CSV table of C-alpha atoms in Angstrom, one decimal:
chain,number,residue,atom,x,y,z
F,19,MET,CA,0.1,-0.1,0.1
F,20,ALA,CA,1.3,3.3,-1.1
F,21,SER,CA,2.2,5.9,2.2
F,22,TYR,CA,4.0,9.1,2.5
F,23,SER,CA,6.0,9.9,5.7
F,24,THR,CA,6.1,13.3,7.2
F,25,ASN,CA,8.6,14.5,5.7
F,26,GLU,CA,7.0,14.7,2.1
F,27,PHE,CA,4.0,15.9,3.9
F,28,ARG,CA,2.5,19.6,1.8
F,29,SER,CA,-0.4,21.1,1.0
F,30,GLY,CA,-3.0,19.0,-1.1
F,31,LEU,CA,-1.5,15.8,-0.4
F,32,LYS,CA,-4.3,13.2,0.0
F,33,ILE,CA,-3.8,10.7,2.8
F,34,MET,CA,-6.1,8.2,4.4
F,35,ILE,CA,-7.3,9.4,8.1
F,36,ASP,CA,-9.5,6.7,10.1
F,37,GLY,CA,-10.7,5.4,7.1
F,38,ASP,CA,-11.3,8.6,5.2
F,39,PRO,CA,-9.6,10.6,2.4
F,40,CYS,CA,-8.2,13.9,3.8
F,41,SER,CA,-6.2,16.8,1.8
F,42,ILE,CA,-3.1,18.1,4.1
F,43,ILE,CA,-4.1,22.1,3.8
F,44,GLU,CA,-1.1,23.2,6.2
F,45,ASN,CA,1.6,21.2,7.2
F,46,GLU,CA,3.9,22.8,10.4
F,47,PHE,CA,7.3,21.1,11.0
F,48,VAL,CA,7.7,21.6,15.0
F,49,LYS,CA,10.7,21.0,17.5
F,50,PRO,CA,11.6,22.0,20.0
F,51,GLY,CA,15.7,22.5,20.4
F,52,LYS,CA,16.2,19.4,22.8
F,53,GLY,CA,13.4,17.4,21.8
F,54,GLN,CA,10.9,14.9,19.6
F,55,ALA,CA,9.9,16.6,16.5
F,56,PHE,CA,6.3,16.5,15.2
F,57,ASN,CA,4.4,17.4,12.4
F,58,ARG,CA,0.9,19.6,13.0
F,59,VAL,CA,-1.1,19.4,10.2
F,60,LYS,CA,-4.4,20.6,9.3
F,61,LEU,CA,-6.8,18.4,7.3
F,62,ARG,CA,-9.8,18.5,5.3
F,63,ASN,CA,-11.6,15.6,5.3
F,64,LEU,CA,-13.0,15.0,1.7
F,65,LYS,CA,-16.1,13.0,2.5
F,66,THR,CA,-17.3,15.5,4.6
F,67,GLY,CA,-15.8,18.7,4.2
F,68,ARG,CA,-15.0,19.1,7.6
F,69,VAL,CA,-11.5,20.2,8.4
F,70,LEU,CA,-9.6,18.9,11.1
F,71,GLU,CA,-6.1,19.1,13.0
F,72,LYS,CA,-4.0,16.2,13.7
F,73,THR,CA,-0.2,15.8,15.1
F,74,TYR,CA,2.3,13.3,14.0
F,75,LYS,CA,5.7,12.1,15.2
F,76,SER,CA,8.3,13.2,13.0
F,77,GLY,CA,9.3,10.3,10.5
F,78,GLU,CA,6.0,8.6,10.6
F,79,SER,CA,4.6,7.1,7.5
F,80,VAL,CA,1.0,7.6,6.8
F,81,GLU,CA,-1.2,5.6,4.2
F,82,ALA,CA,-1.1,7.7,0.9
F,83,ALA,CA,-5.2,8.4,-0.1
F,84,ASP,CA,-6.0,7.5,-4.1
F,85,VAL,CA,-7.8,10.2,-4.3
F,86,MET,CA,-7.6,12.5,-7.7
F,87,ASP,CA,-8.9,15.5,-9.4
F,88,THR,CA,-11.0,14.7,-13.1
F,89,ASP,CA,-12.3,17.4,-15.7
F,90,MET,CA,-15.8,15.5,-16.4
F,91,GLN,CA,-18.9,16.5,-17.9
F,92,TYR,CA,-22.2,16.4,-16.4
F,93,LEU,CA,-24.8,14.6,-18.6
F,94,TYR,CA,-27.9,14.1,-16.3
F,95,ASN,CA,-29.7,13.2,-13.2
F,96,ASP,CA,-31.6,9.5,-13.3
F,97,GLY,CA,-33.1,10.3,-9.4
F,98,ASP,CA,-31.1,8.4,-7.9
F,99,ALA,CA,-27.8,9.1,-9.6
F,100,TRP,CA,-25.8,12.1,-11.6
F,101,HIS,CA,-23.9,10.9,-13.8
F,102,PHE,CA,-20.5,12.1,-15.4
F,103,MET,CA,-18.5,11.2,-18.9
F,104,HIS,CA,-15.0,11.5,-19.5
F,105,PRO,CA,-14.2,14.3,-22.4
F,106,ASP,CA,-11.1,11.9,-24.0
F,107,THR,CA,-12.5,8.0,-23.0
F,108,PHE,CA,-15.9,8.6,-22.6
F,109,GLU,CA,-16.1,6.7,-19.8
F,110,GLN,CA,-18.8,6.9,-17.4
F,111,VAL,CA,-19.2,7.6,-13.6
F,112,ALA,CA,-22.0,7.8,-11.3
F,113,ALA,CA,-22.0,10.1,-7.8
F,114,ASP,CA,-24.7,9.3,-5.1
F,115,LYS,CA,-26.4,11.9,-3.2
F,116,SER,CA,-23.7,12.1,-0.5
F,117,ALA,CA,-21.1,13.0,-3.0
F,118,ILE,CA,-23.1,15.8,-4.6
F,119,GLY,CA,-24.3,17.5,-1.6
F,120,GLU,CA,-26.0,21.3,-2.0
F,121,MET,CA,-23.8,20.7,-5.5
F,122,SER,CA,-26.6,19.9,-7.2
F,123,LYS,CA,-28.3,22.8,-7.6
F,124,TRP,CA,-25.2,24.3,-10.2
F,125,LEU,CA,-25.4,21.0,-11.9
F,126,LYS,CA,-26.1,22.0,-15.4
F,127,GLU,CA,-26.0,19.1,-18.2
F,128,GLN,CA,-22.5,20.1,-20.4
F,129,ASP,CA,-21.1,21.6,-18.0
F,130,THR,CA,-17.6,20.1,-17.7
F,131,VAL,CA,-17.2,20.7,-13.1
F,132,THR,CA,-14.1,18.5,-11.5
F,133,VAL,CA,-14.8,15.4,-10.1
F,134,THR,CA,-13.1,14.0,-7.2
F,135,LEU,CA,-12.3,10.8,-7.0
F,136,TRP,CA,-11.4,8.1,-4.4
F,137,ASN,CA,-10.7,4.9,-5.8
F,138,GLY,CA,-11.9,5.6,-8.8
F,139,VAL,CA,-15.7,6.3,-6.9
F,140,PRO,CA,-17.1,10.0,-6.9
F,141,ILE,CA,-16.6,11.4,-3.2
F,142,ALA,CA,-17.2,14.8,-4.3
F,143,VAL,CA,-18.4,17.1,-7.3
F,144,THR,CA,-17.1,21.4,-8.0
F,145,PRO,CA,-18.8,23.3,-10.0
F,146,PRO,CA,-17.0,25.8,-12.4
F,147,ASN,CA,-16.7,29.5,-10.6
F,148,HIS,CA,-19.4,30.3,-13.0
F,149,VAL,CA,-22.7,29.1,-14.3
F,150,VAL,CA,-25.2,30.3,-16.6
F,151,LEU,CA,-28.7,29.2,-15.2
F,152,THR,CA,-32.2,30.0,-16.8
F,153,VAL,CA,-34.5,31.8,-14.2
F,154,VAL,CA,-37.5,29.6,-14.4
F,155,GLU,CA,-39.5,31.8,-11.5
F,156,THR,CA,-39.6,35.2,-10.2
F,157,ASP,CA,-41.8,38.2,-9.9
F,158,PRO,CA,-42.4,40.7,-13.0
F,159,GLY,CA,-39.4,42.2,-14.0
F,160,VAL,CA,-39.6,46.1,-13.6
F,161,ARG,CA,-38.4,47.6,-16.6
F,162,GLY,CA,-35.7,50.6,-16.7
F,163,ASP,CA,-34.9,49.6,-12.5
F,164,THR,CA,-31.0,49.4,-13.0
F,165,SER,CA,-30.2,50.7,-9.0
F,166,GLY,CA,-29.8,46.9,-8.1
F,167,GLY,CA,-31.2,47.6,-4.5
F,168,GLY,CA,-32.9,45.7,-2.9
F,169,GLY,CA,-33.6,42.4,-5.2
F,170,LYS,CA,-35.9,39.3,-5.3
F,171,PRO,CA,-35.3,35.8,-5.0
F,172,ALA,CA,-35.8,34.0,-8.6
F,173,ILE,CA,-36.0,29.7,-9.1
F,174,CYS,CA,-33.3,28.7,-11.5
F,175,ASP,CA,-33.3,25.7,-14.0
F,176,THR,CA,-31.3,23.8,-11.6
F,177,GLY,CA,-33.6,24.4,-8.6
F,178,ALA,CA,-31.1,26.9,-7.1
F,179,VAL,CA,-32.8,30.0,-5.6
F,180,VAL,CA,-30.4,33.3,-6.5
F,181,ARG,CA,-31.1,36.7,-5.4
F,182,VAL,CA,-31.1,39.1,-8.8
F,183,PRO,CA,-31.7,43.0,-9.5
F,184,LEU,CA,-35.9,43.7,-9.7
F,185,PHE,CA,-35.2,44.3,-13.8
F,186,ILE,CA,-34.7,40.3,-14.6
F,187,ASP,CA,-37.6,38.3,-15.8
F,188,GLN,CA,-38.7,34.8,-15.9
F,189,GLY,CA,-36.8,33.0,-19.0
F,190,GLU,CA,-33.9,35.4,-19.0
F,191,ASN,CA,-30.2,33.8,-18.4
F,192,ILE,CA,-28.0,34.8,-15.6
F,193,LYS,CA,-24.6,34.4,-14.6
F,194,VAL,CA,-24.3,32.9,-10.7
F,195,ASP,CA,-21.0,32.7,-9.1
F,196,THR,CA,-20.8,29.2,-7.1
F,197,ARG,CA,-18.6,30.0,-4.8
F,198,THR,CA,-20.6,32.7,-3.1
F,199,GLY,CA,-24.3,31.4,-4.8
F,200,GLU,CA,-24.3,35.2,-6.0
F,201,TYR,CA,-25.6,37.0,-9.1
F,202,VAL,CA,-23.0,38.2,-11.4
F,203,GLY,CA,-25.0,40.2,-14.3
F,204,ARG,CA,-27.2,38.5,-17.0
F,205,ALA,CA,-25.5,36.3,-19.4
F,206,LYS,CA,-24.9,37.5,-22.7
F,207,ASP,CA,-25.6,35.3,-25.7
F,208,GLU,CA,-22.5,33.5,-26.9
J,15,MET,CA,11.5,30.5,-15.1
J,16,ARG,CA,14.2,29.6,-12.9
J,17,ASP,CA,13.7,31.2,-9.1
J,18,TRP,CA,16.7,32.7,-9.1
J,19,GLN,CA,15.9,35.8,-6.3
J,20,PRO,CA,16.6,36.0,-2.9
J,21,SER,CA,14.4,34.7,-0.4
J,22,ALA,CA,14.7,37.9,1.9
J,23,SER,CA,14.8,41.3,0.6
J,24,LEU,CA,17.6,43.9,0.4
J,25,GLU,CA,16.4,45.4,3.2
J,26,THR,CA,15.9,42.9,5.5
J,27,LEU,CA,20.0,41.8,4.3
J,28,LYS,CA,21.2,45.2,5.7
J,29,ASN,CA,19.4,44.8,8.8
J,30,ARG,CA,20.9,41.1,9.3
J,31,ALA,CA,24.7,42.4,9.0
J,32,ARG,CA,23.6,45.3,11.4
J,33,LEU,CA,22.3,42.6,13.5
J,34,LEU,CA,25.9,40.6,13.2
J,35,GLN,CA,27.3,43.5,14.1
J,36,ARG,CA,25.7,44.4,17.1
J,37,ILE,CA,26.1,41.1,18.3
J,38,ARG,CA,30.2,41.6,18.2
J,39,ALA,CA,29.7,44.8,19.9
J,40,PHE,CA,28.2,43.5,22.6
J,41,PHE,CA,30.6,41.0,23.5
J,42,HIS,CA,33.7,43.2,22.7
J,43,ALA,CA,32.4,45.7,25.4
J,44,ARG,CA,32.4,42.8,27.7
J,45,GLN,CA,36.0,41.2,26.7
J,46,VAL,CA,34.6,37.8,25.2
J,47,LEU,CA,36.7,36.5,22.5
J,48,GLU,CA,35.5,35.1,19.2
J,49,VAL,CA,36.7,31.5,18.1
J,50,GLU,CA,35.8,30.0,15.2
J,51,THR,CA,35.9,25.8,15.0
J,52,PRO,CA,35.6,23.5,13.0
J,53,VAL,CA,32.5,22.5,10.7
J,54,LEU,CA,33.9,18.9,9.9
J,55,SER,CA,34.0,16.5,13.6
J,56,ARG,CA,34.8,12.6,13.3
J,57,ALA,CA,32.5,12.1,16.0
J,58,GLY,CA,28.9,12.8,16.1
J,59,VAL,CA,26.1,14.0,18.4
J,60,THR,CA,24.3,10.8,19.8
J,61,ASP,CA,21.1,13.2,20.6
J,62,PRO,CA,18.3,10.7,19.3
J,63,HIS,CA,16.6,13.8,18.4
J,64,LEU,CA,19.1,15.5,16.2
J,65,GLU,CA,20.6,13.7,12.7
J,66,SER,CA,23.9,15.4,11.6
J,67,PHE,CA,25.0,15.7,7.5
J,68,ALA,CA,28.0,13.6,6.7
J,69,THR,CA,30.4,13.3,4.5
J,70,GLU,CA,33.6,11.9,3.7
J,71,ASP,CA,37.1,12.6,3.7
J,72,LEU,CA,40.2,10.3,2.7
J,73,GLY,CA,37.4,7.1,3.6
J,74,GLN,CA,37.0,8.2,6.7
J,75,THR,CA,33.4,10.0,7.6
J,76,PHE,CA,32.8,12.8,8.8
J,77,TYR,CA,30.0,15.0,10.4
J,78,LEU,CA,28.9,18.4,10.3
J,79,HIS,CA,28.3,20.2,13.4
J,80,SER,CA,24.8,21.0,14.7
J,81,SER,CA,25.9,23.3,17.4
J,82,PRO,CA,30.0,23.9,18.0
J,83,GLU,CA,29.7,22.9,21.6
J,84,PHE,CA,32.2,20.5,21.8
J,85,PRO,CA,35.0,22.0,20.2
J,86,MET,CA,34.0,25.4,22.1
J,87,LYS,CA,34.6,23.5,25.6
J,88,ARG,CA,38.2,22.0,24.6
J,89,LEU,CA,39.0,26.0,23.7
J,90,LEU,CA,37.4,26.3,27.7
J,91,ALA,CA,39.2,24.1,29.1
J,92,ALA,CA,42.4,24.4,27.3
J,93,GLY,CA,42.4,28.1,29.2
J,94,SER,CA,40.9,30.3,26.3
J,95,GLY,CA,38.4,31.5,29.0
J,96,ASP,CA,34.9,33.4,28.2
J,97,ILE,CA,34.6,32.9,24.3
J,98,TYR,CA,31.7,33.2,21.8
J,99,GLN,CA,31.4,32.1,18.3
J,100,LEU,CA,29.1,32.8,15.3
J,101,CYS,CA,28.1,30.3,12.4
J,102,LYS,CA,26.6,28.1,10.5
J,103,VAL,CA,25.4,24.6,11.9
J,104,PHE,CA,23.7,21.8,10.3
J,105,ARG,CA,20.3,19.6,11.1
J,106,ARG,CA,19.2,17.2,8.7
J,107,ASP,CA,15.6,16.8,8.1
J,108,GLU,CA,14.4,20.0,9.8
J,109,ARG,CA,12.8,22.6,7.4
J,110,GLY,CA,9.5,24.6,8.3
J,111,ARG,CA,8.2,28.3,9.0
J,112,ARG,CA,10.7,27.9,12.4
J,113,HIS,CA,13.3,25.9,10.6
J,114,ASN,CA,15.9,25.6,8.1
J,115,PRO,CA,18.4,22.9,7.7
J,116,GLU,CA,21.7,25.3,8.0
J,117,PHE,CA,21.2,28.4,10.2
J,118,THR,CA,23.3,30.7,12.3
J,119,LEU,CA,23.6,29.9,15.6
J,120,LEU,CA,25.9,32.8,18.5
J,121,GLU,CA,27.2,30.0,21.1
J,122,TRP,CA,28.6,31.5,24.0
J,123,TYR,CA,30.7,30.5,27.5
J,124,ARG,CA,31.3,32.6,30.4
J,125,LEU,CA,33.4,31.4,33.4
J,126,ASP,CA,32.6,31.5,36.9
J,127,MET,CA,28.4,31.9,35.9
J,128,ASP,CA,25.2,29.7,37.0
J,129,HIS,CA,22.6,29.5,34.6
J,130,HIS,CA,20.7,32.2,36.3
J,131,GLN,CA,23.5,34.7,35.9
J,132,LEU,CA,23.8,33.4,32.3
J,133,MET,CA,19.9,34.1,32.0
J,134,GLN,CA,20.9,37.7,33.0
J,135,GLU,CA,22.9,38.4,30.0
J,136,VAL,CA,21.1,36.7,27.5
J,137,ASP,CA,18.3,39.0,28.6
J,138,ALA,CA,20.4,42.2,28.1
J,139,LEU,CA,21.7,41.0,24.7
J,140,VAL,CA,18.4,40.6,23.7
J,141,ARG,CA,17.5,44.2,24.7
J,142,ALA,CA,20.8,45.1,23.6
J,143,VAL,CA,20.2,44.0,19.8
J,144,LEU,CA,16.5,44.8,19.7
J,145,ASN,CA,15.8,48.3,21.1
J,146,GLU,CA,15.7,49.9,17.8
J,147,GLN,CA,13.1,47.2,16.6
J,148,LEU,CA,11.3,46.2,19.4
J,149,THR,CA,10.1,47.6,23.0
J,150,LEU,CA,10.3,44.5,25.8
J,151,GLU,CA,8.9,44.8,29.0
J,152,ALA,CA,10.1,42.8,32.1
J,153,THR,CA,10.9,39.7,31.5
J,154,ARG,CA,9.9,37.1,33.2
J,155,TYR,CA,11.2,33.4,34.3
J,156,PHE,CA,9.5,30.6,35.1
J,157,SER,CA,10.8,27.4,36.5
J,158,TYR,CA,9.4,24.4,34.7
J,159,ARG,CA,7.6,23.3,37.2
J,160,GLN,CA,5.8,27.2,37.7
J,161,LEU,CA,5.3,26.8,34.2
J,162,PHE,CA,3.5,24.2,33.8
J,163,GLU,CA,1.2,24.5,36.9
J,164,THR,CA,0.5,28.1,35.5
J,165,PHE,CA,-0.7,26.9,31.9
J,166,THR,CA,-2.2,23.7,32.1
J,167,GLY,CA,-2.7,23.5,36.0
J,168,LEU,CA,0.0,20.3,35.6
J,169,GLU,CA,2.6,18.9,37.6
J,170,PRO,CA,5.3,18.1,34.9
J,171,PHE,CA,7.1,15.8,37.9
J,172,SER,CA,4.9,13.8,39.9
J,173,ALA,CA,2.2,13.3,36.3
J,174,GLY,CA,2.5,10.2,34.7
J,175,VAL,CA,1.9,9.5,31.2
J,176,GLU,CA,-1.9,8.9,31.0
J,177,GLU,CA,-2.2,12.0,33.2
J,178,LEU,CA,-0.1,14.0,30.5
J,179,LYS,CA,-2.2,12.0,27.6
J,180,GLN,CA,-5.6,12.2,28.6
J,181,TYR,CA,-4.7,16.4,29.1
J,182,THR,CA,-4.1,16.0,25.4
J,183,GLY,CA,-7.0,15.0,24.6
J,184,GLN,CA,-9.0,17.6,26.8
J,185,GLN,CA,-7.6,19.8,25.0
J,186,GLY,CA,-8.7,18.9,21.4
J,187,LEU,CA,-5.7,17.5,20.3
J,188,GLN,CA,-5.2,13.8,18.5
J,189,ILE,CA,-1.7,12.9,18.1
J,190,SER,CA,-0.1,9.6,16.3
J,191,GLY,CA,3.2,7.9,17.0
J,192,ILE,CA,4.3,8.7,20.5
J,193,GLU,CA,4.6,6.2,22.6
J,194,ALA,CA,2.3,5.3,25.5
J,195,ASP,CA,6.1,5.2,27.6
J,196,ASP,CA,7.4,8.0,26.3
J,197,LYS,CA,7.0,10.8,29.5
J,198,ASP,CA,9.2,13.8,27.5
J,199,ALA,CA,7.3,13.9,24.1
J,200,TRP,CA,4.3,13.9,25.8
J,201,LEU,CA,5.7,17.2,27.8
J,202,ASP,CA,6.8,18.5,24.7
J,203,ILE,CA,3.7,18.1,22.8
J,204,ILE,CA,2.1,20.2,25.8
J,205,LEU,CA,4.8,22.1,25.7
J,206,THR,CA,4.4,23.2,21.6
J,207,HIS,CA,0.8,22.9,21.7
J,208,VAL,CA,-0.4,23.9,24.3
J,209,ILE,CA,1.6,26.7,26.4
J,210,GLU,CA,3.8,28.0,23.8
J,211,PRO,CA,1.2,29.8,22.2
J,212,ALA,CA,0.1,31.1,25.1
J,213,LEU,CA,3.2,32.6,26.7
J,214,PRO,CA,3.2,36.4,27.1
J,215,ARG,CA,4.2,38.3,24.3
J,216,ASN,CA,7.0,41.3,24.3
J,217,CYS,CA,8.7,40.2,26.9
J,218,PRO,CA,12.0,37.7,27.1
J,219,VAL,CA,10.1,34.6,28.8
J,220,PHE,CA,13.0,31.9,30.4
J,221,VAL,CA,12.3,28.2,31.5
J,222,HIS,CA,14.5,27.2,33.5
J,223,ASP,CA,15.1,23.8,36.2
J,224,TYR,CA,14.5,21.2,33.3
J,225,PRO,CA,13.3,17.6,34.5
J,226,ALA,CA,16.8,15.5,34.3
J,227,SER,CA,15.3,13.3,31.8
J,228,GLN,CA,15.8,16.3,29.5
J,229,ALA,CA,19.3,17.4,31.0
J,230,ALA,CA,21.5,17.3,27.7
J,231,LEU,CA,24.7,18.6,28.3
J,232,ALA,CA,23.6,20.6,31.6
J,233,ARG,CA,24.6,19.3,35.2
J,234,ILE,CA,21.6,17.8,37.6
J,235,ARG,CA,21.2,19.2,41.0
J,236,GLU,CA,20.6,16.7,43.2
J,237,GLY,CA,17.1,17.1,45.1
J,238,THR,CA,13.4,15.8,44.9
J,239,PRO,CA,12.7,15.7,42.0
J,240,ALA,CA,16.5,16.2,40.9
J,241,VAL,CA,15.9,18.8,37.9
J,242,ALA,CA,19.1,19.5,35.1
J,243,GLU,CA,20.4,23.3,35.3
J,244,ARG,CA,19.5,24.0,31.8
J,245,PHE,CA,17.0,27.0,30.6
J,246,GLU,CA,15.8,28.2,27.4
J,247,LEU,CA,14.1,31.4,25.8
J,248,TYR,CA,11.3,32.1,24.1
J,249,LEU,CA,10.2,35.5,22.6
J,250,ASN,CA,6.7,35.6,21.6
J,251,GLY,CA,6.1,32.4,21.4
J,252,MET,CA,9.2,31.5,19.2
J,253,GLU,CA,11.9,29.1,21.3
J,254,LEU,CA,15.1,31.5,21.2
J,255,ALA,CA,18.0,29.9,22.7
J,256,ASN,CA,19.0,27.1,25.1
J,257,GLY,CA,21.2,27.0,28.0
J,258,PHE,CA,23.5,25.0,30.7
J,259,HIS,CA,25.1,25.3,33.6
J,260,GLU,CA,27.7,23.0,32.1
J,261,LEU,CA,28.3,19.3,32.8
J,262,ARG,CA,31.7,19.2,34.1
J,263,ASP,CA,31.7,15.2,34.6
J,264,SER,CA,33.4,13.0,32.1
J,265,LYS,CA,32.3,9.8,33.2
J,266,GLU,CA,28.9,11.2,33.6
J,267,GLN,CA,29.0,12.4,30.3
J,268,ARG,CA,30.2,9.3,29.0
J,269,ARG,CA,27.2,7.8,30.3
J,270,ARG,CA,25.0,10.1,28.6
J,271,PHE,CA,26.8,9.9,24.6
J,272,GLU,CA,26.0,6.0,25.4
J,273,LYS,CA,22.7,5.7,26.7
J,274,GLY,CA,22.2,8.4,23.6
J,275,ASN,CA,23.4,5.9,21.2
J,276,ARG,CA,21.1,3.5,22.9
J,277,ALA,CA,18.5,5.3,22.6
J,278,ARG,CA,19.2,5.8,19.1
J,279,GLN,CA,19.4,1.6,18.4
J,280,GLN,CA,16.4,1.3,19.7
J,281,ALA,CA,14.8,4.0,17.5
J,282,GLY,CA,16.5,2.3,14.3
J,283,LEU,CA,19.0,5.4,13.9
J,284,ALA,CA,22.5,4.6,13.2
J,285,GLU,CA,24.9,4.7,16.1
J,286,VAL,CA,27.3,7.7,16.0
J,287,PRO,CA,31.1,7.4,17.4
J,288,MET,CA,31.3,9.8,20.8
J,289,ASP,CA,33.6,12.6,21.2
J,290,GLU,CA,36.7,11.3,22.7
J,291,ASN,CA,38.1,14.6,22.4
J,292,LEU,CA,35.7,16.2,24.4
J,293,LEU,CA,35.8,13.3,27.2
J,294,ALA,CA,39.6,13.9,27.2
J,295,ALA,CA,38.9,17.7,27.9
J,296,LEU,CA,36.5,17.0,30.6
J,297,GLU,CA,38.8,14.7,32.1
J,298,ALA,CA,41.5,17.3,32.3
J,299,GLY,CA,39.1,19.8,33.7
J,300,LEU,CA,36.6,22.4,32.3
J,301,PRO,CA,36.2,25.3,34.5
J,302,ASP,CA,32.7,26.1,35.8
J,303,CYS,CA,30.6,27.5,33.4
J,304,SER,CA,27.6,28.0,31.5
J,305,GLY,CA,27.1,28.1,28.0
J,306,VAL,CA,24.3,29.0,25.6
J,307,ALA,CA,23.1,28.5,21.8
J,308,LEU,CA,20.6,30.9,20.3
J,309,GLY,CA,19.4,31.1,16.9
J,310,VAL,CA,20.1,33.9,15.1
J,311,ASP,CA,17.7,33.8,12.3
J,312,ARG,CA,14.7,33.7,14.4
J,313,LEU,CA,16.2,36.3,16.7
J,314,LEU,CA,16.3,38.8,13.2
J,315,MET,CA,12.6,37.3,12.5
J,316,LEU,CA,11.6,38.4,15.8
J,317,ALA,CA,13.0,42.2,15.0
J,318,LEU,CA,11.8,42.4,11.9
J,319,GLY,CA,8.1,40.8,12.3
J,320,LYS,CA,8.7,38.1,9.7
J,321,THR,CA,7.1,34.5,10.4
J,322,ASP,CA,9.2,32.2,7.9
J,323,ILE,CA,13.1,31.7,8.4
J,324,GLY,CA,13.4,32.1,4.2
J,325,GLU,CA,12.2,35.5,4.9
J,326,VAL,CA,15.6,36.2,6.8
J,327,LEU,CA,18.1,33.7,4.6
J,328,ALA,CA,19.3,35.3,1.9
J,329,PHE,CA,18.4,31.7,0.1
J,330,ASP,CA,16.6,29.6,1.9
J,331,SER,CA,16.5,25.6,1.5
J,332,GLN,CA,14.6,25.5,-2.0
J,333,ARG,CA,16.6,28.1,-3.5
J,334,THR,CA,20.1,26.5,-3.0
């Protein structure tokens, strides 16, 4: 089984902790002048997203996690699972609710997203920073009001609810920042 | 493109030069002699927590010194009087925000001083060289026992390993790989993870009278419990210096070297040849003295408010 020594620790490295794959966020070498050396690490559990801290005795070996980030195309949702395809090999994987979580509201068919695979199985999905969604339901637009003040909720085709300016109408395409969930602007026809 | 540029700014390097000048002026005024001793030595350091770089010449192994302590003590035994040295030292596998595998050490020895008197001088030096950059409040002194009692409520000498382990759990620390019976390692965990971050800021903090098991090269004062006449200096939570009321007993020194090598063997590390020249010098007679080693790069980090050692080195280990 592949493993890493604490000497190889660096941010981004994927290791196993208590049966879960984790990604190192920060690695700090700690050593009193006359004593034992430690590596104090901050990690993200890739399954739960939770951040944890752990201290290893320096020189210890830790099991590597076979985790890969792959760009894939989102195909469709069959009710239970979300299906993705590798653009070069056409290989397909299915992700369940626990892997998709809150991200389902940013998934638009044909979009390219980052799928995190652990031992070949999807455990997380990261949408692009910006997505274009279609407004399917909102209060009628107030023409000429470009103040941007106030705003109103709009339901999009993916189910996401985004706060939009008053002038946005049903059927319009809008650009949204998936990291903050905020409206960025009207989508230009491309 | 190759990143050939220095890791420190030119402004920082000017400050570095100025710091070295001020250190030398401090010792010149106190009539302490500057010396240079060899970087390469046939003998190594048996401490299981220190790994030396090794190289060879004419078929013989030489170790790059991890501190100039042994040859400086030979000078003292030869009658040098008070001495100091500014030099690069080398320690393998130590790399981090506060560690670089080669770094600059200031080491000095004072005759007829015990560790308390030397702490006073270390305090004076730090204040003298930092007074342009930092205004320091009154110095704090804690014995190792007081330090643990004040910041954790633990009594470090009588506490069992189980109690220490439990305490780290209560503090929310997850620790891996420390042997259940390695009390010193658990004390080190508490010191580095709990106490260091809680130490008072903007004043030198001295810790003295360590557990005898952590004596290194300090003499041990009999008592209940016996304590090592060793001290450490912390400034703004960063370990800056380590000093000893120096061990003079060559037989005891040999026992500690042998113990170090046994610990190395148990940990699966190569044994290293002990310094017979030092043992012979102690046999001939080391004058009563105290000595201290201070990390110059860290001193500069504190002076300039830098958080990564690379910012005060012309080229850190990534750029060599």
